[in-house]
Amino acid sequence: MGHLVTVATCNLNQWALDFEGNTKRIIESIQKAKEAGAKLRVGPELEICGYGCLDHLLEQDLYLHCWEMLERILKDESCFDILLDIGMPVQHRNVRYNCRTICLNGKILLIRPKMWLANDGNYREMRYFTPWLRPQEYEDYHLPRMIQKLQGATHVTFGDAVVSTPDTCIGAETCEELFTPDSPHNHMSLDGVEVITNSSGSHFTLRKLDIRLQLIVEATKKNGGIYLYANQQGCDGDRLYYDGCAMILVNGEVVAQASQFSLNDVEVVTATIDLEEVRAYRSTISRSLQAAKSKAKYHRIQTKFELSSEEEDKDLGRSPSLPIQPRYHTVEDEIALCAGCYLWDYLRRCGAAGYLVPLSGGIDSCATATIVYSMCRLVIEAVKAGNSQVIEDVKRIAKYREGRIPKTPQELCNQVFHTIYMGMSKQSSKETRQRAKDLSDAIGSYHVDLDIDEVYHAQRNLIVKCLNFEPMFKVEDGTLAENLTLQNIQARTRMVTAYEFAQILPTTRARPGGGSLLVLGSANVGESLRGYLTKYDCSSADINPIGSIDKSDLKRFIAWAEKNFNLPCLHEFLTAVPTAELEPITETYVQSDEADMGMTYDELTTFGRLRKVHKLGPYGMFQRLVHEWGSARKRGPDDDAPVHEPAQIAEKVKRFFHYYAINRHKMTTLTPALHCNDYSPDDNRFDLRPFLYPSYWGSWCFKRIDGEVRRMEGRKGKEKE
């Protein structure tokens, strides 16, 4: 019996409800795995229907269509002679399960339901599925008629079982099960399972890959064995980007790793592994004692199919894959690649003619524009690499010079990306107008420079004529209500103007077939948390690629892009003071975002993380920050946190929660944002909270903070005495 086995895993760019397209990509991945000599192929979670189907997973049609697509795969003889692990939802005795179907040569060997469901953050699996709550138990599943004909039987095993071949044993776990304290791979490993597959629908979050990889390394380093991780990759129709990174590990070492971000629809990685290495690694006394004692015994589905071959082992040119160093991206890389890939997927699948971004001359809209330029760079790289799908999509979208594919990112940018600067004669500075133009020239976007004074004055005059009242700005001695009214007229005028130009620009440019543009938003996560935006202004858009990225990460990205994209003009954005430019500029006054908000962007990042990730309310946040920001703390060399007295910290915390509460209603209409951070304020999927709050001023939690401040100040006074 041989001992070298070749196995395959993959990234697939699946699209929710694209049944035939998804099936085509599954079959292509199987064929590529076979071409590489693999005898086992694993794919992403729910790969037939796509992971992000959401409430469509409650529809009977979806389950029928998944079986119809599986039938297509089982009938395809190009998918024979390889063990297949395919993801799809299955109804068993009127209960919906998230399942793996293990197939071989046109027949199903096992249906393995997911045991621990993902149900926090963006995940809502308990809304659609029921977990299989009976470890190591199984029963018969009654197959649909169409599958019975292929199976030659009416039933197949359904439950927590494994597949045994003459040369090894294979078990499956699904996504979230890896992240649980008592993961199935522990019990399967102790029961002699040597190859474990993990099929995931894991979405991107900044700095998340190292956590995922640590868990897989730990699983195989502790238990020994072969671990195949598969994942979806791309935008499948929602706010999430699934970041691929399919990988194969052996005994705690990575031997194959696919890309984390890519424009490839199908990416397969393989590795050749010596089964004897697993057996030798597991031969420790303590592990053997635990295995002998373990009561977790799995039913084995027997098959004569072998993953290894004695004949192929005689090939002296065949050898086990060597360990490699895992590839990680920097935060700046992640922003450029994730957002760029997401925007291309969205554009090619939605049918729009391109994107439009209102440029303000500030760093947020600059970041959005730079991300679109990153998208164009990725597309041109894929075209040069001969990616047929990308070439086909470019020909369909970039139509101004039909028959000619753009050769540079700037050429592509000019066809699919439009920027517009909407200024005011008194409020807009020549510096912001120039920065917007310089950026447009550098990246090649089709740029429009205009002023909205006429529209603004027409709206302002409605108040004058109808109410016999002349509103004034704060710098002109106007009230707060007047000041906000006049600012909001400008902000909302810009939103209407942006959509107006997005609708008409392809026509005025004589784009063949016409079309319209998608408007991109540029509100960062801190401004959304604080509510520092006008409802239905330029924060209202079709998609917001930076909506869950904080200001400090955006600055890092722009500084990185200045050098890596060779865009010297970005330096001016980094040194400029953030300003909305909604109030008149005078010799003594220039509007500042941080001054308006009453807190810095770095403070907003801290508040956001403590509120969401650490699950702290006002009192808990104060108690933590009084130690982390307090003047009495011992400061180390890397401690760059601010230094404040308890009363100052209390004021900042209370101000944050006050503004968060009164502006919470704005989150209900916030533009869908690409999910990048664990403290995103996205109301629709991720951050579920009321939008009508009792006043925090005078609330019990604020009273508790005030009481703590008095206690701390009293203690400090006694210490001085």
mmCIF file of C-alpha atoms in Angstrom, residues 26 98 102 120 286 300 328 338 373 400 403 448 545 547 577 588 591 647:
data_model
loop_
_atom_site.group_PDB
_atom_site.id
_atom_site.type_symbol
_atom_site.label_atom_id
_atom_site.label_comp_id
_atom_site.label_asym_id
_atom_site.label_seq_id
_atom_site.Cartn_x
_atom_site.Cartn_y
_atom_site.Cartn_z
ATOM 1 C CA ILE A 26 -17.312 23.808 -8.655
ATOM 2 C CA ASN A 98 -25.986 23.220 6.697
ATOM 3 C CA ILE A 102 -19.161 13.504 0.497
ATOM 4 C CA ASP A 120 -22.691 36.315 16.045
ATOM 5 C CA SER A 286 0.275 10.943 26.076
ATOM 6 C CA ARG A 300 -16.978 4.719 9.366
ATOM 7 C CA TYR A 328 0.298 37.751 5.518
ATOM 8 C CA CYS A 338 -9.912 43.655 -0.321
ATOM 9 C CA TYR A 373 -7.669 53.142 -8.584
ATOM 10 C CA TYR A 400 -15.842 53.843 -24.886
ATOM 11 C CA GLY A 403 -12.699 46.395 -29.276
ATOM 12 C CA VAL A 448 -16.120 67.371 -13.248
ATOM 13 C CA PRO A 545 -15.963 50.990 0.647
ATOM 14 C CA GLY A 547 -17.610 52.755 5.958
ATOM 15 C CA VAL A 577 -6.704 69.532 8.388
ATOM 16 C CA THR A 588 -10.014 83.789 12.019
ATOM 17 C CA GLN A 591 -14.123 74.648 10.089
ATOM 18 C CA ALA A 647 -13.197 64.243 35.270
#
